[in-house]
Coordinates of C-alpha atoms in Angstrom, one line a residue:
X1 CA -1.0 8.7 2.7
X2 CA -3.8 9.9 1.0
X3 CA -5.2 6.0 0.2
X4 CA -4.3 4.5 3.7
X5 CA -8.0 4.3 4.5
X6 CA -9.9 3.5 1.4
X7 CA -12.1 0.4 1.3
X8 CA -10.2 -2.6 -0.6
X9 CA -13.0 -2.8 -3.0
X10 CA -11.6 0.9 -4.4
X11 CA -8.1 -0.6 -4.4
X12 CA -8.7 -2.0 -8.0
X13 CA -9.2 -5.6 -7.3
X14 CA -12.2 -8.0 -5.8
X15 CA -10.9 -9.1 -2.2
X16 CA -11.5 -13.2 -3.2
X17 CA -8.6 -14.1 -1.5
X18 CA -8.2 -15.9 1.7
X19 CA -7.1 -14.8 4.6
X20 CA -6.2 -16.3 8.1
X21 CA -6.2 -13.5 10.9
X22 CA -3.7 -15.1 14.2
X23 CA -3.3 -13.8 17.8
X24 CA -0.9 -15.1 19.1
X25 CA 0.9 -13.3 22.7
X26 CA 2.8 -14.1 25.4
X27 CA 0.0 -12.1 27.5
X28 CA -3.2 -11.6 27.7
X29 CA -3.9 -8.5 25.2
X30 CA -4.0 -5.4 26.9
X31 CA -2.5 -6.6 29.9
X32 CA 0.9 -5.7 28.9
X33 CA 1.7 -2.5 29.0
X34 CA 5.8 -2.0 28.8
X35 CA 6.4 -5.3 30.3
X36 CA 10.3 -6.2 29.7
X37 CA 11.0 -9.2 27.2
X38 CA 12.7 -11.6 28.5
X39 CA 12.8 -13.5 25.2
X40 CA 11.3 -12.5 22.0
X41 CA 7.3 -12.1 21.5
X42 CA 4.7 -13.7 19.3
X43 CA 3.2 -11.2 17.2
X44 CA -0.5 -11.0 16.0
X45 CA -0.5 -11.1 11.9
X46 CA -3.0 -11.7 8.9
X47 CA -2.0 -14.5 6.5
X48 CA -3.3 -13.7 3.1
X49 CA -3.3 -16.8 0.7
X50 CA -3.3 -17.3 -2.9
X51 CA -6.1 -19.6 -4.0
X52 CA -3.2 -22.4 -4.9
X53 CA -1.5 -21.9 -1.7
X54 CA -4.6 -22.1 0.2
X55 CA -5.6 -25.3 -1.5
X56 CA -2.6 -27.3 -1.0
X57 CA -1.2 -26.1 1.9
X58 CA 1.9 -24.8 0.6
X59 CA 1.8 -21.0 1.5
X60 CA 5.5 -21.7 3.8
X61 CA 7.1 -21.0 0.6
X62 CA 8.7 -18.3 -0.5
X63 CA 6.0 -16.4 1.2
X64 CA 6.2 -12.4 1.8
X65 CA 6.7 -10.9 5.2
X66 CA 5.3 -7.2 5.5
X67 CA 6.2 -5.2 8.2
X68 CA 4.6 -1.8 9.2
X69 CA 6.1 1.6 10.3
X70 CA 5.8 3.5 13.8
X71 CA 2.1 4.0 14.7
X72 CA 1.3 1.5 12.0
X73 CA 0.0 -1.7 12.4
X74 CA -0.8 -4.8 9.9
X75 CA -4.0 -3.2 8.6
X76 CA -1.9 -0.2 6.9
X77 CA -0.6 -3.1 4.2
X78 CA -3.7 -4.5 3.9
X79 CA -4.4 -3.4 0.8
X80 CA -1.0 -3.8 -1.3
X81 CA -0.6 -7.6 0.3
X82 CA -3.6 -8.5 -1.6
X83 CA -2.4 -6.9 -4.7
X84 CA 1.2 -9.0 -4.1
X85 CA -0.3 -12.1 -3.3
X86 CA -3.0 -11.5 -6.6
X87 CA 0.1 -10.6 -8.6
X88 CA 2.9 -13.3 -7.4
X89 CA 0.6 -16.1 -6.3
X90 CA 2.8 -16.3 -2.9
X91 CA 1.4 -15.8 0.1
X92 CA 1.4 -12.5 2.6
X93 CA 2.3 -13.0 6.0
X94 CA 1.6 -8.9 7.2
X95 CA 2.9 -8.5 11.2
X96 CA 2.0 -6.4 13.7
X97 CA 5.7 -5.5 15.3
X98 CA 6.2 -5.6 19.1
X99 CA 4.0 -2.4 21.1
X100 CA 1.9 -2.5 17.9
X101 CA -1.6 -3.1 16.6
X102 CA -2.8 -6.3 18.8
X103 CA 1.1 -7.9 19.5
X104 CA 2.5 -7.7 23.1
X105 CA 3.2 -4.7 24.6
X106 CA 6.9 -4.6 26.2
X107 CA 10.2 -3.0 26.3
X108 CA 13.0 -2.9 24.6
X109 CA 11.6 -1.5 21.7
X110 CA 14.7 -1.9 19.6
X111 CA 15.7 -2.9 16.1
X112 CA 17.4 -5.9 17.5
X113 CA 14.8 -6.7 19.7
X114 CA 12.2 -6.7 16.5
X115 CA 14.7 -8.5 14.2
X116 CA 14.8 -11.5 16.7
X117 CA 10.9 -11.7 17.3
X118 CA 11.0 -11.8 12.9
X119 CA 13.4 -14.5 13.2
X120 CA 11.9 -17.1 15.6
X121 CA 8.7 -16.2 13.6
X122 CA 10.3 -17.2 10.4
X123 CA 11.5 -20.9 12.5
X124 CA 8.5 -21.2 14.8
X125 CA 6.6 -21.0 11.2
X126 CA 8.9 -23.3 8.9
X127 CA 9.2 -20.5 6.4
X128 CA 11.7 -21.2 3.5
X129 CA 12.9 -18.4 1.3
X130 CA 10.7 -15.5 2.9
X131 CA 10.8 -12.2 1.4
X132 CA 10.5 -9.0 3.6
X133 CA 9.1 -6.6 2.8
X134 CA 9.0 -3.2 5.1
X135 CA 8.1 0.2 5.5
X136 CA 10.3 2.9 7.7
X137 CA 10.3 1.7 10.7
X138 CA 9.7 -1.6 9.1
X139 CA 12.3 -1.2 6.9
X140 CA 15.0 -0.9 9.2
X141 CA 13.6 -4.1 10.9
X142 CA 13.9 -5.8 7.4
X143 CA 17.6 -5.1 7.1
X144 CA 18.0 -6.3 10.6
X145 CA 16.8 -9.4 10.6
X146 CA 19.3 -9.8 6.6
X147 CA 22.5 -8.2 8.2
X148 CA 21.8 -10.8 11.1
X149 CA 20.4 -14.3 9.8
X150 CA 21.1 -14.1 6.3
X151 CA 20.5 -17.6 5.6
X152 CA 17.0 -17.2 6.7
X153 CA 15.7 -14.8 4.3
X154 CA 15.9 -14.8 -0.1
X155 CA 15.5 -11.2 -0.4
X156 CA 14.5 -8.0 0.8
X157 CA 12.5 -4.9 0.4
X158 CA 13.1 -1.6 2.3
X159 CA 10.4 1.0 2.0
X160 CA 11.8 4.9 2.8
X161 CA 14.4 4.3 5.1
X162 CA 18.3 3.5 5.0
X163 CA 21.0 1.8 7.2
X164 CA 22.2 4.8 9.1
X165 CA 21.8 6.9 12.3
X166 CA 19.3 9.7 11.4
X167 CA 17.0 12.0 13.4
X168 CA 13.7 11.6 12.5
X169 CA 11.1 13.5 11.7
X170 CA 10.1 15.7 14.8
X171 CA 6.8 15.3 13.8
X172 CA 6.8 11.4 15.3
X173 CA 7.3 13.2 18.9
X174 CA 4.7 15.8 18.5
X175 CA 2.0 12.6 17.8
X176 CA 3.5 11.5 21.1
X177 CA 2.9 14.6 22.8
X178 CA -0.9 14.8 21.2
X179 CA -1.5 11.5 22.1
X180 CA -0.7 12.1 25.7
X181 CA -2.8 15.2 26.0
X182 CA -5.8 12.9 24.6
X183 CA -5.0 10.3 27.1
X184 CA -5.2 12.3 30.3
X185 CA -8.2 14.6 28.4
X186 CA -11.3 14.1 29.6
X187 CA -12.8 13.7 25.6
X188 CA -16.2 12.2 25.1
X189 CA -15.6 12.0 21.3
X190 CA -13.8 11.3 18.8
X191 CA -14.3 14.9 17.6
X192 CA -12.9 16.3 20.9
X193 CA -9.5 14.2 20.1
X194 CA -9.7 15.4 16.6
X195 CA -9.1 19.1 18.0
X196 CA -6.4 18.0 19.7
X197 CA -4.3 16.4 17.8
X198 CA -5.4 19.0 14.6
X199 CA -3.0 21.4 16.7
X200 CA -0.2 19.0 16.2
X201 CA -0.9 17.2 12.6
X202 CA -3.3 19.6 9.8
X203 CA -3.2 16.5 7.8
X204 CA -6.9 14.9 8.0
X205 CA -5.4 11.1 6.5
X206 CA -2.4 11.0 9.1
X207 CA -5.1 11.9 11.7
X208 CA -7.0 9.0 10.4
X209 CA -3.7 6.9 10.2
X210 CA -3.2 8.1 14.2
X211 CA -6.6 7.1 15.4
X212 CA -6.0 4.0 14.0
X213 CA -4.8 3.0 17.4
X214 CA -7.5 4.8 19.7
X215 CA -9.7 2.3 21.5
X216 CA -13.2 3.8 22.3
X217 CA -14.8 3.7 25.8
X218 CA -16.4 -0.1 26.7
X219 CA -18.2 -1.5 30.0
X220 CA -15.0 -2.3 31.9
X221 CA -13.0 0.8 30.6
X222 CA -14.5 4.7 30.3
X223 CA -12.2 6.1 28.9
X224 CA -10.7 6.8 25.5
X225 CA -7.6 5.3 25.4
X226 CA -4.3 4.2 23.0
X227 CA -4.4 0.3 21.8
X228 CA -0.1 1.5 21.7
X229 CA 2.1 2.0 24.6
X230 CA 2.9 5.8 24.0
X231 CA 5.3 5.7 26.8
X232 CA 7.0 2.5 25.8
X233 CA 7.2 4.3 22.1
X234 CA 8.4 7.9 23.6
X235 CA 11.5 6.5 25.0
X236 CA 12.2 4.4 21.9
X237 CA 12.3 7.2 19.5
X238 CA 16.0 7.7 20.0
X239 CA 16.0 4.0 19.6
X240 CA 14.2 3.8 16.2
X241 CA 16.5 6.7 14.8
X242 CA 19.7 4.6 14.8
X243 CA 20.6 1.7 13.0
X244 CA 22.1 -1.3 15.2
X245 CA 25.1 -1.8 12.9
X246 CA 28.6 -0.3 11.8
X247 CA 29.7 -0.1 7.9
X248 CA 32.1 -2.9 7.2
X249 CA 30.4 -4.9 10.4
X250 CA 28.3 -7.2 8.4
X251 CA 26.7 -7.7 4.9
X252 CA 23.9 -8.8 3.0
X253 CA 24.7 -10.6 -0.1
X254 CA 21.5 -11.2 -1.6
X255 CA 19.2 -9.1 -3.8
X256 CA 17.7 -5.9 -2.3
X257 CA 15.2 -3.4 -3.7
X258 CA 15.2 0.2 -1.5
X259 CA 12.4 2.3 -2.7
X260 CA 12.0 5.9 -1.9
X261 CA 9.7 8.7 -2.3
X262 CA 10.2 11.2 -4.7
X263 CA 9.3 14.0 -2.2
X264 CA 10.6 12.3 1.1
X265 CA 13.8 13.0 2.7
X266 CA 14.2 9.5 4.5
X267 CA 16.8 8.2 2.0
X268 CA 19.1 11.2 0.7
X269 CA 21.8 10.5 -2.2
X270 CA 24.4 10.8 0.6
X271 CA 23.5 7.6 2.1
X272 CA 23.1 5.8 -1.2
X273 CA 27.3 4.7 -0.7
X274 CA 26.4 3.3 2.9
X275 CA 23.5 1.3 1.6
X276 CA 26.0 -0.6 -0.8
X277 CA 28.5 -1.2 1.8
X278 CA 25.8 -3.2 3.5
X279 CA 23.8 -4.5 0.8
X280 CA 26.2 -4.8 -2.2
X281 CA 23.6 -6.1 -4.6
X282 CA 21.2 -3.4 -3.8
X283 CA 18.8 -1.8 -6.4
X284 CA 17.3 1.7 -5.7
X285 CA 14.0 2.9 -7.4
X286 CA 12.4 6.5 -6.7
X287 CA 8.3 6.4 -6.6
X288 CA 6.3 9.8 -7.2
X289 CA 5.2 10.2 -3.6
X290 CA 6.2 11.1 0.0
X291 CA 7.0 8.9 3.0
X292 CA 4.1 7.4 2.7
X293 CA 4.3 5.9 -0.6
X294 CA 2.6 2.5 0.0
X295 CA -0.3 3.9 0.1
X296 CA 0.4 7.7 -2.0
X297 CA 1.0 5.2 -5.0
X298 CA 0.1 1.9 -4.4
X299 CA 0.4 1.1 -8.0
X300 CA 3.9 2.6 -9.1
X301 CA 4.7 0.6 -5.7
X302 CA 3.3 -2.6 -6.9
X303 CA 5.0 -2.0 -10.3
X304 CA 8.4 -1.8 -8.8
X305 CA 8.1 -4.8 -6.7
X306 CA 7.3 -6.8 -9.2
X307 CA 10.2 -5.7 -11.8
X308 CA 12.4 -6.4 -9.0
X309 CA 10.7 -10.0 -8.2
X310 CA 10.7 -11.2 -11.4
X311 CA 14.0 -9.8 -13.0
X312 CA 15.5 -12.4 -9.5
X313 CA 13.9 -15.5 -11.5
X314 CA 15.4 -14.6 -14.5
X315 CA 18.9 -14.3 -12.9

């Protein structure tokens, strides 16, 4: 968590690469606010290209989807997508999921609901042999969208987070409850909603991470306010603890990489049987960090993925 917010420029690398940045919503942004679905959204997302790619006009292949966690939005994997696409000359399509970042706000907010809004964005943009790539939340989206459309995805990568039913963290609920106490605060600063939400969370970089998604006062709104739907995401948490599929119900066939945090609890050796069950080619790497270790160890992260990447084209 610690690196979530750094500038790119301290990330290692010189950002040279290009990058597309798409809106694209089924409402007006900012209008929605819980609307139901009655199909799946479009989702805002930042295409980062490889030079090649960019050049020819090629970047539909084998390109790398990257999917955020709760509270997160495309921005959070800003940073590694550049490294991947420096690293793997493929390009990085990075999403913002439904009630997230600058996508469409509206209900459900479900696993299966997210996996079909990543599948019609795989046909709507003719991608062949995508990888995705996601984080918690993310994650779970990521096995999703294999278990249901294998044929439409070559691999996958699930960041701290396994195919079962778990509670999480009750931390998630107390953001929720800070969140809402900002909201219906009068604050005139950003200092004000600091104090707030330092009763819930002592950690300054989750803070930071959090008020990623507060919108400041402008001319046609006075208020501090949340660019996320907190209500739509309170009733979801339930929701986002499950995992939409039985053992034995379906299977992904293909290669897999899960990658856990040393220090987090999300994926315990207990579920480590169930994860094969589902994904029967599965590898399973441990990285010196927490939950957060996209951006605790960007590097080690990096290193992983691209052992994994390139022991597939050897096979």
């Amino acid at each position: 968590m610690r690196v979530l917010y750094r500038p790119i420029t301290r990330m290692g690398f010189t950002p040279i690469i290009p990058v597309q940045r798409c809106l694209y919503s089924t409402h007006a942004h900012g209008h929605g606010h819980g609307h139901p679905a009655k199909s799946s959204i479009k989702m805002s997302y930042t295409l980062h290209h490889p030079h090649s790619h960019y050049k020819h006009g090629d970047e539909r292949h084998e390109p790398i989807i990257f999917m955020h966690g709760l509270f997160g939005s495309k921005m959070n994997n800003r940073g590694i997508s550049k490294m991947l696409v420096k690293e793997l000359n493929r390009s990085v399509f990075a999403l913002d999921l439904r009630n997230h970042g600058e996508s469409p706000h509206v209900t459900p907010h479900t696993y299966t609901a997210m996996a079909e809004d990543v599948e019609h964005f795989i046909k709507d943009h003719r991608l062949k042999h995508p990888t995705l790539i996601g984080h918690s939340m993310g994650a779970k989206v990521a096995m999703s969208v294999a278990l249901r459309s294998p044929d439409l995805v070559q691999d996958i990568v699930a960041v701290d987070n396994a195919p079962v039913n778990a509670q999480l963290g009750r931390q998630f609920a107390q953001y929720l409850q800070a969140m809402t106490r900002i909201e219906n605060t009068a604050i005139v600063n950003t200092k004000e909603a600091d104090e707030i939400l330092a009763a819930y969370e002592p950690s300054l970089a989750i803070r930071q991470f959090l008020f990623t998604n507060l919108l400041k006062p402008t001319k046609e709104n006075d208020k501090f306010r949340w660019r996320i739907p907190i209500k739509t995401l309170g009733g979801a948490l339930d929701e986002m603890a499950a995992f939409p599929f039985t053992p034995g119900e379906k299977s992904f066939t293909k290669p897999a990489l899960f990658v856990r945090g040393t220090t987090s609890k999300y994926v315990a050796d207990e579920t480590i049987p169930l994860i094969g069950e589902f994904f029967p080619r599965f590898q399973l790497k441990d990285v010196e960090a927490g939950h957060w270790l996209i951006s605790e160890n960007p590097e080690e992260f990096k290193r992983v993925c691209l052992e994994f990447f390139r022991r597939e084209k050897e096979e």
